[in-house]
Structures are given as structure tokens and as C-alpha cells.
Amino acid sequence: MEKKALGGTVVTVIVAISFSHLLNDVVQAVLPAIYPMLKNTFTLTFAQIGLITLAFQLSASLLQPFIGRYTDSRPLPYSLAIGMTITMIGLLLLAFAGSFTMVIISACLIGMGSAIFHPEASRIARIASGGRHGLAQSLFQVGGNAGSAFGPLLAALIVIPHGQLHVAWFCLATLAGIILLLKIGGWYQKRLGEIIVKAEKSASMTESSGLSQSRLTITILVLMFLIFSKFFYLACMCSYYTFYLIHKFGVSIQTSQIFLFLFLFSVAIGTIIGGPVGDRFGRKLIIWISILGVAPFTLVLPHVSLLWVGILTVPIGMILASAFSAILVYAQELLPGRVGLVSGLFFGFAFGMGGLGSALLGELADHTSIEFVFQVCAYLPLLGLLTAFLPNLKKPHVA
């Protein structure tokens, strides 16, 4: 599976872990993609739709920092395949769920699979990066973004026309993911000794980011607020964009899924751009552009026609998506030697904010309207002004 030695960028490993991320997130994207169908089948309120997302996101978010911290000292090469197996079980339960409670349980299992997958997968991408950390994280992230984009499209073609039982077809994707992740785990296992020695040497040579403890804490909090801004808005789009289009413009479920695919595909494109540009020009610049730069588009979106909604979601997705890989690598540079902890913390917090956002926005939609939710969320990117409080770290060396 290896194209270059450990000291260089192992292209095939990065591509493989990115593709496994695609398979993982295709499956995860099926859940929100069939929300309109579940809402009709079980006569759910928007608040209950939000609770499904909250159950998924919390089960993913709460576990990830602990898994990341544990695997920093005790790597688990084959845990990725175990996580995908749990996801497959959750998917099967979703296909045969006959009640709202079973849907919640299946969402929790899918979230647990994701919690196990992300910290170690992010670590493997960094190990295989050869120093191109932003590029590797972007390629890893774009796999997930592409999966999130294609999930609703596939759900519109496979599940929506034929019914809930056809969710089970997506188990083929998880089975393919399990096979691929077993191969990646084998690559990781063979190099574990060398990787640990290299990590210990790196940690001993790297004191810290040079910031005081109080400044470091403030910086982490600012990054968390930026994650909050990004993922609350993404929760609005991923959970309620289809409802917004159906309610305001009267489009069909299938048409709304195509619009959602367009947005999520734009997210994937933006993710590719963010990491390499951050490697070359610095993470802080990308964070500035990707959070605050999206505000003009989000502020206009609730007030335009269907055509312009589709057009505006393209720059919104592209600009907003470039942030996460830059924020993640920036945080890893703040806390060297704690890749698993940082990855778990930030992936977990991102998932948690997405779940909390979906639940709160669902409640808001029930008490007001879907249109009002989008008007409120339009102001979230203005929190990007907090980027001014981030210190300028040393520009990373590009190998």
C-alpha cells in the first residue's frame, strides 16, 4: 500500500484513508438525507428531527477526545475497522427501525462508529503526510466531504423512491470500508515501532508553541468559537436546507436533495483548497477568509429566489469548508505530540456543535419558521472576527 518511505508523503495511504472517510460519511449522510421521509413516516416534529441529529452527534462527539487521548499513548491500528463495523450495525437498525426510539438508537450507533474512526484516521493522515500536514488533512477531509455530498444524492436515488428498507443497501459501502481499513490497519501495525520512536523524538525536540498557558487557553477557546460558528451554520444547512427549499419554494424531496448535493459538493471543493493554501500562506489567513469571508453570502441567501439560493450555496460551501483543516492543523501545532487528543477534541466538538445546533434550530423552527432559522443563522459567520485574537504561529515548513 506504500508509494514512498515513511519520511516522505505516502500518497497511497492518504488516498486510501480519504476514500475510507468517503465511505464512512456517505453512510452518515444517509441519516439526515432521509429526514423528510422519517418525518412523514413517524409524524415527527422539527424538534424530534433535531433530537435525531443530537443523538448522532453527541455519541460521536463525547467519545472522540477520550479515544484520541487513549490512542496517543496506545495506538489501535485496527480500531478503524471496528468503528466501521459498529456503523454498519447502526445502519441495519435504521433500515428496519419501526419507531422513533429505534431511529435514535441507530443514530447513536452510527455516531459511535464515527467517534472511533476519526481520531485515528486523522493521525494516520498526518503520519503519512511527509510534513505536508495541511495537504494531508485536506485530502482526508475532502473524502468525508465528498461522502457527505454523495450520501443525499444516493439516498434520493435509492431510499426516497423505494422506502426505508433500502437503507440496508448502504451496508455494502461499510463492508468495502471494513476491508480497506483492515489493509490500512496492517500498514499502520507494521510501522508502529518506527512511528512511536519518531513521535517521541519529535515531542522531545519540540518544547511547545511558545505561548503562555493563559494565552494558549484563550487561543483554544477562540478556535472553539470558530468551530461553533462553522458547524452551527453547517447544521442548519445539512438538517434543514431541504425543508427550507420544500417549504419556501415548493420543490420536491428529490429536487431538494439535488440542491443539498450541490452545497455539499461545494464543501468538498473548498476543503481541497484550504489545506494546501494554509501550508503555503499560513493557517490564520485561511481561517480569516473561510469564516468571516462567507458572511456576505449567508446574509443575502434568505432574501433571494430559488435560482440564486442554488448559486449562493456554492461560494458559501467552498469558503466555509476551507476552515476546518486549517483550524485542526493550527491546533496540532499549538499542542505538539498530542495529535490524537487534538483530533478527537476538535472532531468531537465539531460533531457536538452540529448536534446541538440541529436540536436548538429544530426547536426554533417549531416555534417560528424555517425561514426565520435561516435568517438568524446568516449572522453566525460574523464570529469570524474573533480570528483577530489568534497568535501568528511560525509559518510551517513545506517538505
Coordinates of C-alpha atoms in Angstrom, one line a residue:
M1 CA 0.0 0.0 0.0
E2 CA 3.0 2.3 0.2
K3 CA 4.3 4.5 -2.5
K4 CA 7.0 6.4 -0.6
A5 CA 9.0 5.7 2.6
L6 CA 7.8 6.9 6.0
G7 CA 9.9 10.1 5.7
G8 CA 8.1 11.2 2.6
T9 CA 4.5 11.6 1.8
V10 CA 2.8 8.2 1.5
V11 CA 0.4 9.1 -1.3
T12 CA -1.5 5.8 -1.4
V13 CA -2.1 5.7 2.3
I14 CA -3.5 9.2 2.3
V15 CA -5.7 8.4 -0.7
A16 CA -6.9 5.1 1.0
I17 CA -7.7 6.8 4.3
S18 CA -9.5 9.6 2.4
F19 CA -11.6 7.1 0.4
S20 CA -12.5 5.2 3.6
H21 CA -13.6 8.6 5.0
L22 CA -15.7 9.0 1.9
L23 CA -17.4 5.6 2.6
N24 CA -17.9 6.5 6.3
D25 CA -19.5 9.8 5.6
V26 CA -21.7 8.5 2.7
V27 CA -23.3 6.3 5.3
Q28 CA -23.6 9.0 7.9
A29 CA -25.1 11.4 5.3
V30 CA -28.0 8.9 4.7
L31 CA -29.5 9.7 8.1
P32 CA -30.2 13.5 7.6
A33 CA -30.9 12.8 3.9
I34 CA -34.0 10.8 4.8
Y35 CA -35.3 13.2 7.4
P36 CA -38.3 14.3 5.3
M37 CA -39.2 10.6 4.8
L38 CA -38.8 9.8 8.5
K39 CA -40.8 12.9 9.4
N40 CA -43.7 11.7 7.4
T41 CA -43.4 8.0 8.4
F42 CA -43.3 8.7 12.2
T43 CA -45.1 12.0 12.2
L44 CA -42.2 13.8 13.8
T45 CA -41.8 17.5 14.7
F46 CA -38.8 19.6 13.8
A47 CA -37.6 19.3 17.4
Q48 CA -37.7 15.5 17.1
I49 CA -35.7 15.7 13.9
G50 CA -33.2 17.8 15.8
L51 CA -33.0 15.2 18.6
I52 CA -32.1 12.5 16.0
T53 CA -29.1 14.7 14.9
L54 CA -28.3 15.4 18.5
A55 CA -28.2 11.7 19.4
F56 CA -25.9 11.0 16.5
Q57 CA -23.6 14.0 17.0
L58 CA -23.4 13.6 20.8
S59 CA -22.5 9.9 20.6
A60 CA -19.8 10.9 18.2
S61 CA -18.5 14.0 20.0
L62 CA -18.4 12.8 23.6
L63 CA -16.3 9.7 22.8
Q64 CA -13.7 11.2 20.4
P65 CA -11.5 13.2 22.8
F66 CA -11.2 10.1 25.1
I67 CA -10.4 7.8 22.2
G68 CA -7.9 10.3 20.8
R69 CA -6.1 10.7 24.2
Y70 CA -6.0 7.0 24.7
T71 CA -4.6 6.2 21.3
D72 CA -1.9 8.9 21.7
S73 CA -0.2 6.5 24.1
R74 CA -1.7 3.2 23.0
P75 CA -2.3 3.2 19.2
L76 CA -5.0 0.8 18.0
P77 CA -4.3 0.2 14.3
Y78 CA -7.4 -2.0 13.7
S79 CA -9.8 0.2 15.6
L80 CA -10.9 1.9 12.4
A81 CA -12.3 -1.3 11.0
I82 CA -14.1 -1.9 14.4
G83 CA -15.7 1.6 14.1
M84 CA -16.9 0.9 10.6
T85 CA -18.5 -2.4 11.8
I86 CA -20.4 -0.5 14.5
T87 CA -21.6 1.9 11.9
M88 CA -22.9 -0.9 9.7
I89 CA -24.9 -2.3 12.7
G90 CA -26.4 1.1 13.2
L91 CA -27.3 1.3 9.5
L92 CA -29.1 -2.0 9.6
L93 CA -31.1 -0.9 12.6
L94 CA -32.0 2.3 10.8
A95 CA -33.2 0.3 7.8
F96 CA -35.6 -1.9 9.9
A97 CA -36.5 0.8 12.6
G98 CA -40.2 0.7 13.4
S99 CA -40.3 3.5 15.9
F100 CA -38.7 6.9 16.7
T101 CA -36.8 5.2 19.6
M102 CA -35.2 2.7 17.2
V103 CA -34.2 5.6 14.9
I104 CA -32.5 7.3 17.9
I105 CA -30.6 4.0 18.9
S106 CA -29.4 3.6 15.3
A107 CA -28.3 7.2 15.2
C108 CA -26.3 6.6 18.4
L109 CA -24.5 3.5 16.9
I110 CA -23.7 5.4 13.7
G111 CA -22.2 8.2 15.9
M112 CA -20.2 5.7 17.9
G113 CA -18.7 4.3 14.8
S114 CA -17.7 7.8 13.7
A115 CA -16.2 8.5 17.1
I116 CA -13.8 5.5 16.8
F117 CA -13.0 6.3 13.2
H118 CA -12.0 10.0 13.1
P119 CA -9.1 10.4 15.7
E120 CA -7.0 7.5 14.4
A121 CA -7.8 8.2 10.8
S122 CA -6.7 11.8 11.2
R123 CA -3.5 10.6 12.9
I124 CA -2.7 8.2 10.0
A125 CA -3.2 11.1 7.5
R126 CA -0.7 13.2 9.5
I127 CA 1.8 10.3 9.8
A128 CA 1.7 9.7 6.0
S129 CA 1.9 13.4 5.2
G130 CA 5.7 13.8 5.0
G131 CA 5.4 17.2 6.6
R132 CA 2.6 18.4 4.3
H133 CA 0.1 18.4 7.1
G134 CA -2.4 20.8 5.7
L135 CA -2.5 19.0 2.3
A136 CA -2.9 15.6 4.1
Q137 CA -5.7 16.8 6.3
S138 CA -7.4 18.5 3.3
L139 CA -7.3 15.2 1.3
F140 CA -8.5 13.3 4.4
Q141 CA -11.3 15.8 4.9
V142 CA -12.3 16.0 1.3
G143 CA -13.1 12.3 1.4
G144 CA -15.5 12.9 4.1
N145 CA -17.0 16.0 2.4
A146 CA -17.4 14.1 -0.8
G147 CA -19.1 11.3 1.1
S148 CA -21.4 13.8 2.7
A149 CA -22.2 15.2 -0.7
F150 CA -22.9 12.0 -2.4
G151 CA -24.9 10.5 0.5
P152 CA -28.0 12.6 0.0
L153 CA -27.8 12.1 -3.8
L154 CA -27.6 8.3 -3.4
A155 CA -30.4 8.4 -0.8
A156 CA -32.6 10.4 -3.2
L157 CA -32.0 7.7 -5.9
I158 CA -32.1 4.6 -3.7
V159 CA -34.1 5.2 -0.5
I160 CA -36.6 8.0 -1.1
P161 CA -38.3 6.3 -4.1
H162 CA -38.3 2.8 -2.7
G163 CA -38.6 3.2 1.1
Q164 CA -36.7 2.9 4.4
L165 CA -35.7 -0.8 4.0
H166 CA -33.4 0.2 1.1
V167 CA -31.1 2.0 3.6
A168 CA -29.7 -1.5 4.0
W169 CA -28.0 -1.3 0.6
F170 CA -25.6 1.2 2.1
C171 CA -24.1 -1.7 4.1
L172 CA -22.2 -2.6 1.0
A173 CA -20.3 0.7 1.4
T174 CA -19.5 -0.1 5.1
L175 CA -18.3 -3.6 4.1
A176 CA -16.0 -2.1 1.5
G177 CA -14.8 0.3 4.2
I178 CA -14.1 -2.5 6.6
I179 CA -11.9 -4.4 4.1
L180 CA -10.0 -1.2 3.2
L181 CA -9.5 -0.2 6.8
L182 CA -8.1 -3.7 7.7
K183 CA -5.4 -3.1 5.0
I184 CA -4.6 0.4 6.4
G185 CA -4.5 -1.1 9.9
G186 CA -2.0 -3.6 8.6
W187 CA 0.2 -0.8 7.2
Y188 CA 0.0 1.1 10.5
Q189 CA 0.7 -2.0 12.6
K190 CA 3.9 -2.8 10.6
R191 CA 5.3 0.7 11.2
L192 CA 4.1 1.2 14.7
G193 CA 7.5 0.9 16.4
E194 CA 9.1 3.4 14.0
I195 CA 6.2 5.8 14.3
I196 CA 6.3 5.8 18.1
V197 CA 10.1 6.4 18.2
K198 CA 9.6 9.2 15.7
A199 CA 6.8 10.8 17.7
E200 CA 8.8 10.6 20.9
K201 CA 11.8 12.2 19.3
S202 CA 9.6 14.9 17.8
A203 CA 8.0 15.6 21.2
S204 CA 11.3 15.8 23.0
M205 CA 12.6 18.3 20.4
T206 CA 9.5 20.4 20.5
E207 CA 9.0 22.4 23.7
S208 CA 5.7 24.0 22.8
S209 CA 4.1 26.6 20.6
G210 CA 5.9 29.2 22.7
L211 CA 2.7 30.6 24.2
S212 CA 2.0 31.1 27.9
Q213 CA -0.6 28.8 29.4
S214 CA -3.2 31.6 29.6
R215 CA -2.6 32.6 26.0
L216 CA -2.8 29.0 24.9
T217 CA -6.1 28.6 26.7
I218 CA -7.5 31.7 25.1
T219 CA -6.4 30.6 21.7
I220 CA -8.0 27.2 22.1
L221 CA -11.3 28.9 23.2
V222 CA -11.2 31.2 20.2
L223 CA -10.8 28.2 17.9
M224 CA -13.7 26.5 19.7
F225 CA -15.9 29.6 19.0
L226 CA -14.9 29.5 15.3
I227 CA -15.8 25.8 15.2
F228 CA -19.1 26.7 16.8
S229 CA -19.8 29.3 14.1
K230 CA -18.9 27.0 11.3
F231 CA -20.8 23.9 12.5
F232 CA -23.9 25.6 13.7
Y233 CA -24.3 27.0 10.2
L234 CA -23.5 23.6 8.7
A235 CA -26.1 22.0 11.0
C236 CA -28.6 24.5 9.6
M237 CA -27.8 23.6 6.0
C238 CA -27.4 19.8 6.5
S239 CA -30.5 19.2 8.7
Y240 CA -32.9 21.9 7.4
Y241 CA -31.9 23.1 3.9
T242 CA -34.2 20.5 2.3
F243 CA -37.1 21.6 4.5
Y244 CA -36.3 25.3 3.7
L245 CA -36.4 24.6 -0.1
I246 CA -39.6 22.5 0.2
H247 CA -41.4 25.0 2.4
K248 CA -40.4 28.2 0.7
F249 CA -40.2 27.2 -2.9
G250 CA -42.4 24.1 -3.1
V251 CA -39.8 21.8 -4.6
S252 CA -40.0 18.0 -4.4
I253 CA -37.9 16.0 -1.9
Q254 CA -35.7 14.7 -4.8
T255 CA -35.1 18.3 -6.1
S256 CA -34.2 19.4 -2.6
Q257 CA -31.7 16.6 -2.3
I258 CA -30.0 17.7 -5.5
F259 CA -29.7 21.3 -4.1
L260 CA -28.2 19.7 -0.9
F261 CA -25.7 17.7 -3.0
L262 CA -24.7 20.9 -4.8
F263 CA -23.9 22.6 -1.5
L264 CA -22.1 19.6 0.0
F265 CA -20.1 19.1 -3.2
S266 CA -19.0 22.8 -2.9
V267 CA -17.9 22.0 0.7
A268 CA -15.7 19.2 -0.7
I269 CA -14.1 21.5 -3.2
G270 CA -13.4 24.1 -0.5
T271 CA -11.8 21.5 1.7
I272 CA -9.3 20.7 -1.0
I273 CA -8.3 24.3 -1.3
G274 CA -7.9 25.1 2.4
G275 CA -5.2 22.8 3.5
P276 CA -2.5 23.4 0.7
V277 CA -3.1 27.2 0.8
G278 CA -2.7 27.0 4.6
D279 CA 0.6 25.1 4.2
R280 CA 1.9 27.9 1.9
F281 CA 0.5 31.1 3.4
G282 CA -0.3 30.2 7.0
R283 CA -3.3 28.8 8.8
K284 CA -4.5 32.1 10.3
L285 CA -5.1 33.7 6.9
I286 CA -7.2 30.8 5.7
I287 CA -9.2 30.9 9.0
W288 CA -9.9 34.7 8.4
I289 CA -11.1 34.1 4.9
S290 CA -13.0 31.0 5.5
I291 CA -15.1 32.1 8.4
L292 CA -15.6 35.8 8.1
G293 CA -15.4 35.8 4.2
V294 CA -18.6 33.8 3.9
A295 CA -20.8 36.3 5.8
P296 CA -21.8 38.5 2.8
F297 CA -23.2 35.4 1.1
T298 CA -25.1 34.0 4.1
L299 CA -26.6 37.3 4.8
V300 CA -28.1 37.6 1.3
L301 CA -29.2 33.9 0.9
P302 CA -32.6 34.2 2.9
H303 CA -33.8 37.0 0.7
V304 CA -33.3 35.7 -2.9
S305 CA -35.0 33.4 -5.4
L306 CA -34.6 29.7 -5.7
L307 CA -32.0 30.1 -8.6
W308 CA -29.9 32.5 -6.5
V309 CA -30.2 30.2 -3.4
G310 CA -28.6 27.5 -5.5
I311 CA -25.9 29.8 -6.8
L312 CA -25.0 31.3 -3.4
T313 CA -24.7 28.0 -1.7
V314 CA -21.7 27.2 -3.9
P315 CA -19.4 30.0 -2.6
I316 CA -20.8 29.5 0.9
G317 CA -19.9 25.8 0.9
M318 CA -16.4 26.4 -0.7
I319 CA -15.4 29.3 1.6
L320 CA -16.8 27.9 4.8
A321 CA -15.2 24.4 4.2
S322 CA -11.7 25.7 3.9
A323 CA -11.6 26.4 7.6
F324 CA -11.6 23.1 9.3
S325 CA -8.4 21.5 8.1
A326 CA -6.6 24.9 8.8
I327 CA -8.1 25.0 12.3
L328 CA -7.2 21.4 13.0
V329 CA -3.6 21.7 11.9
Y330 CA -3.2 25.1 13.7
A331 CA -4.4 23.4 16.9
Q332 CA -2.0 20.4 16.3
E333 CA 0.9 22.9 16.0
L334 CA -0.3 24.6 19.3
L335 CA -0.1 21.2 21.1
P336 CA 2.7 19.2 19.5
G337 CA 2.8 15.5 20.4
R338 CA -0.9 15.3 21.1
V339 CA -2.3 14.6 17.7
G340 CA -4.9 12.1 18.8
L341 CA -6.2 14.3 21.7
V342 CA -6.4 17.4 19.4
S343 CA -8.1 15.5 16.6
G344 CA -10.6 13.9 19.0
L345 CA -11.3 17.1 20.8
F346 CA -11.9 19.2 17.6
F347 CA -13.7 16.5 15.7
G348 CA -15.8 15.8 18.8
F349 CA -16.5 19.4 19.5
A350 CA -17.4 19.9 15.8
F351 CA -19.8 17.0 15.9
G352 CA -21.2 18.2 19.2
M353 CA -21.9 21.7 17.9
G354 CA -23.5 20.2 14.9
G355 CA -25.8 18.1 17.0
L356 CA -26.6 20.9 19.5
G357 CA -27.2 23.3 16.6
S358 CA -29.6 20.9 14.9
A359 CA -31.6 20.4 18.1
L360 CA -31.8 24.1 19.0
L361 CA -32.6 25.1 15.5
G362 CA -35.3 22.5 15.3
E363 CA -36.9 23.9 18.4
L364 CA -36.6 27.4 16.9
A365 CA -38.2 26.3 13.7
D366 CA -41.2 24.7 15.6
H367 CA -41.8 28.0 17.4
T368 CA -41.1 30.3 14.5
S369 CA -40.5 29.1 10.9
I370 CA -37.8 27.5 8.8
E371 CA -37.3 30.9 7.0
F372 CA -36.6 32.6 10.4
V373 CA -34.0 29.9 11.3
F374 CA -32.0 30.8 8.1
Q375 CA -32.3 34.5 8.8
V376 CA -30.8 34.0 12.3
C377 CA -28.0 31.6 11.1
A378 CA -27.0 34.1 8.4
Y379 CA -25.2 36.2 11.1
L380 CA -23.1 33.3 12.6
P381 CA -20.1 33.8 10.3
L382 CA -19.6 37.3 11.8
L383 CA -18.0 35.4 14.8
G384 CA -15.0 35.1 12.4
L385 CA -13.9 38.5 13.8
L386 CA -12.6 36.5 16.8
T387 CA -9.7 35.3 14.5
A388 CA -8.0 38.6 15.4
F389 CA -7.2 37.1 18.8
L390 CA -5.3 34.2 17.3
P391 CA -1.5 34.5 17.6
N392 CA 0.7 34.3 14.5
L393 CA 2.5 30.9 14.7
K394 CA 5.7 30.2 12.8
K395 CA 5.0 29.5 9.2
P396 CA 5.1 25.8 8.6
H397 CA 7.9 24.3 6.5
V398 CA 6.7 22.6 3.4
A399 CA 8.7 19.5 2.7

